[in-house]
CSV table of C-alpha atoms in Angstrom, one decimal:
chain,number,residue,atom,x,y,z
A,63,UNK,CA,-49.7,110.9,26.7
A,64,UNK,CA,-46.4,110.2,25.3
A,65,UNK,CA,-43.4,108.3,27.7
A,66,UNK,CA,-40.0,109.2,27.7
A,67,UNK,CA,-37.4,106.8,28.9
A,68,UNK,CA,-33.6,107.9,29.0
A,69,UNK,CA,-30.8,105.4,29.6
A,70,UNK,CA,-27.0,105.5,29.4
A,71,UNK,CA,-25.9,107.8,32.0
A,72,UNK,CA,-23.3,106.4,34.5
A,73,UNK,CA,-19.8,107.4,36.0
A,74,UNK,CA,-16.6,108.0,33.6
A,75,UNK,CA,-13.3,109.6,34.3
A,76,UNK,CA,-12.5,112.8,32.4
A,77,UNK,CA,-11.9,112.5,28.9
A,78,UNK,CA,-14.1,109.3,28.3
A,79,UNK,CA,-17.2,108.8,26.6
A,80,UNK,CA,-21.1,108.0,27.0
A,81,UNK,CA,-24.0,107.3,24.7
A,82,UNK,CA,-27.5,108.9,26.1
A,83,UNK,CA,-30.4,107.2,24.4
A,84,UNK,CA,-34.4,108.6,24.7
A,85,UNK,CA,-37.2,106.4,23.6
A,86,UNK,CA,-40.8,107.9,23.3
A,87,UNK,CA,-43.7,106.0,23.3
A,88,UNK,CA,-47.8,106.5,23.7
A,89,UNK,CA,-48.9,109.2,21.9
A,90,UNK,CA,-46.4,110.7,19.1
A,91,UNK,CA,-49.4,111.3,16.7
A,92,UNK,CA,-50.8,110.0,14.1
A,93,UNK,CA,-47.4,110.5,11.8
A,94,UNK,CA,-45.2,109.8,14.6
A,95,UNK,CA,-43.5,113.3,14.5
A,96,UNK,CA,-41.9,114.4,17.5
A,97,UNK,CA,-39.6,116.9,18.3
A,98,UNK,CA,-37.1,115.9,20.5
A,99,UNK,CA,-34.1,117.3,22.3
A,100,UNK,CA,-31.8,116.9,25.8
A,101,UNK,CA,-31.4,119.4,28.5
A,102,UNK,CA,-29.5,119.1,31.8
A,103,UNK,CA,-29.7,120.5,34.8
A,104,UNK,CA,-27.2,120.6,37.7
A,105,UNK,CA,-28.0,120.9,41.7
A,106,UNK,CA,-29.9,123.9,42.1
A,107,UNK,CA,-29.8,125.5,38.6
A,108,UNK,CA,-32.1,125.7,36.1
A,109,UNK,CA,-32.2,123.5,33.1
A,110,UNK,CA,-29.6,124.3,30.1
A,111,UNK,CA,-30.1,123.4,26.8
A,112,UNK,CA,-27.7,120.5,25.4
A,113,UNK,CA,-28.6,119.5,21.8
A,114,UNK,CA,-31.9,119.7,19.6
A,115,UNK,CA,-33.6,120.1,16.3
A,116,UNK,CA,-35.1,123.5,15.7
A,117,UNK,CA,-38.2,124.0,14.1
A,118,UNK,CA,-36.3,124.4,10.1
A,119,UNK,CA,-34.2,121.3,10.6
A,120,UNK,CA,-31.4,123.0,12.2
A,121,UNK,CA,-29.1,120.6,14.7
A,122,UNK,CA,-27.8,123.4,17.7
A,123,UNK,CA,-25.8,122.7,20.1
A,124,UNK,CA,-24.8,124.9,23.5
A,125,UNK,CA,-21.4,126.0,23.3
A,126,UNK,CA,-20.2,124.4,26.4
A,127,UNK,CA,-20.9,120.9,24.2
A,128,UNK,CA,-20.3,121.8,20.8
A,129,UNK,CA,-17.4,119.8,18.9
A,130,UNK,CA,-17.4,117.1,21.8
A,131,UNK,CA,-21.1,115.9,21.7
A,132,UNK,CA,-23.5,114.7,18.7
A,133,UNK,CA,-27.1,114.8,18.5
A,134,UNK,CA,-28.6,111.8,16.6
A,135,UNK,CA,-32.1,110.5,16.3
A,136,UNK,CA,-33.9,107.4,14.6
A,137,UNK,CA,-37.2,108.9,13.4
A,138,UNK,CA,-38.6,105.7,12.7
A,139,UNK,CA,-37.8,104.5,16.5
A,140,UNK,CA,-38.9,107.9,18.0
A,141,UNK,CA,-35.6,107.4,19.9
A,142,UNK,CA,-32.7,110.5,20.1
A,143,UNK,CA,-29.4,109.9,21.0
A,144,UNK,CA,-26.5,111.9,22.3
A,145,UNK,CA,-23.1,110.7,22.1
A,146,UNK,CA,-20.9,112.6,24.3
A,147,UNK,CA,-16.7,112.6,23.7
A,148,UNK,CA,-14.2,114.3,25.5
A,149,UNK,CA,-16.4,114.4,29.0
A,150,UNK,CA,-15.4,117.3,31.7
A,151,UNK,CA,-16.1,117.0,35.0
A,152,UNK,CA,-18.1,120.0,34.4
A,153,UNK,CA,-20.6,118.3,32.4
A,154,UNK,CA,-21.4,116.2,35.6
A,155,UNK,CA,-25.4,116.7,35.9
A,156,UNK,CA,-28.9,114.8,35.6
A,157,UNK,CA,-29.7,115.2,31.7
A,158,UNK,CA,-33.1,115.0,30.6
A,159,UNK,CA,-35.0,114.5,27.1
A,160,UNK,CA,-37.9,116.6,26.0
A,161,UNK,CA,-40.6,116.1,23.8
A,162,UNK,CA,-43.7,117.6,21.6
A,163,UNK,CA,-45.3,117.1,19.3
A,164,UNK,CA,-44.2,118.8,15.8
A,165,UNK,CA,-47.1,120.5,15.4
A,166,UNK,CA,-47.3,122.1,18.7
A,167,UNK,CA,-43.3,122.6,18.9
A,168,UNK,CA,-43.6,124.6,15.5
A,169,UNK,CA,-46.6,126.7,16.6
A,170,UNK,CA,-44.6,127.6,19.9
A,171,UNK,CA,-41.6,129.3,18.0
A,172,UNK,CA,-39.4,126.1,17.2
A,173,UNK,CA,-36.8,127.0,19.2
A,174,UNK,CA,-35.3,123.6,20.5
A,175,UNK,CA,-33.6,124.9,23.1
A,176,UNK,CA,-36.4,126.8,25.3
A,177,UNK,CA,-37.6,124.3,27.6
A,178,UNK,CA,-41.5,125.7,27.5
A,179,UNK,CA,-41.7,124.2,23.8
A,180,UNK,CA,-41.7,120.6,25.4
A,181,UNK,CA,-44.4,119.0,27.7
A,182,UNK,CA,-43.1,115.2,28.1
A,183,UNK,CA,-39.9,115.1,30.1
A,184,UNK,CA,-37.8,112.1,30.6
A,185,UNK,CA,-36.9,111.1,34.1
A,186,UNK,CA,-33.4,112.1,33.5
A,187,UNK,CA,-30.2,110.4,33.9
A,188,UNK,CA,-27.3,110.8,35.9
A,189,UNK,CA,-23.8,111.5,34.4
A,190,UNK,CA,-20.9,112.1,36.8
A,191,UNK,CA,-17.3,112.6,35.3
A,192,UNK,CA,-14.8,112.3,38.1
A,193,UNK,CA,-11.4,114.5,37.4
């Protein structure tokens, strides 16, 4: 199976910064392509797409992030990052990386932000932003 392990979150004031970083490990396949892509969820809601790489290459982004957060990755680590500028209170909520494999992310659509094209799930981390 593969691991996912987020770190980064933590408590800013509004307008400050935070780096999320996702690490996979155990089973990426035997040419180590994953796709990868955050998510958060907030108390009782469902989980929202952040930031990801669709299935031609594409970066997206949700509105409610775009211009203030960037989606980077280190293929050669396995390990996707998202820098996040400019934080609203509103973006206060667990975020979680997703995972699949390439193969089986392509073969489901490659739509980065529909959560039913990942099967490994990070344990999420918390990021509060206080007004």
């Amino acid at each position: 199976r593969m691991q996912l392990v987020e770190s980064g979150g933590g408590s800013v004031q509004a307008g400050g910064s935070l780096k999320l970083s996702c690490v996979a490990s155990g089973n990426t396949g035997p040419d180590r392509e994953v796709n990868m892509a955050w998510f958060r969820q907030f108390p009782g809601k469902g989980l929202e797409g952040i930031a990801g790489t669709s299935g031609d290459g594409v970066v997206g982004y949700a509105d409610s992030v775009k211009d203030r957060f960037t989606l980077t990755e280190d293929n050669d680590a396995n390990t996707l990052y998202l820098q996040m500028n400019n934080l609203k209170p509103e973006d206060s909520a667990v975020y979680k990386c997703a995972a699949e494999l390439r193969w089986a992310f392509l073969l489901r659509g490659g739509n980065w932000s529909d959560s039913s094209n990942y099967d490994y799930w990070g344990q999420g981390t918390q990021v509060t932003v206080s007004s």
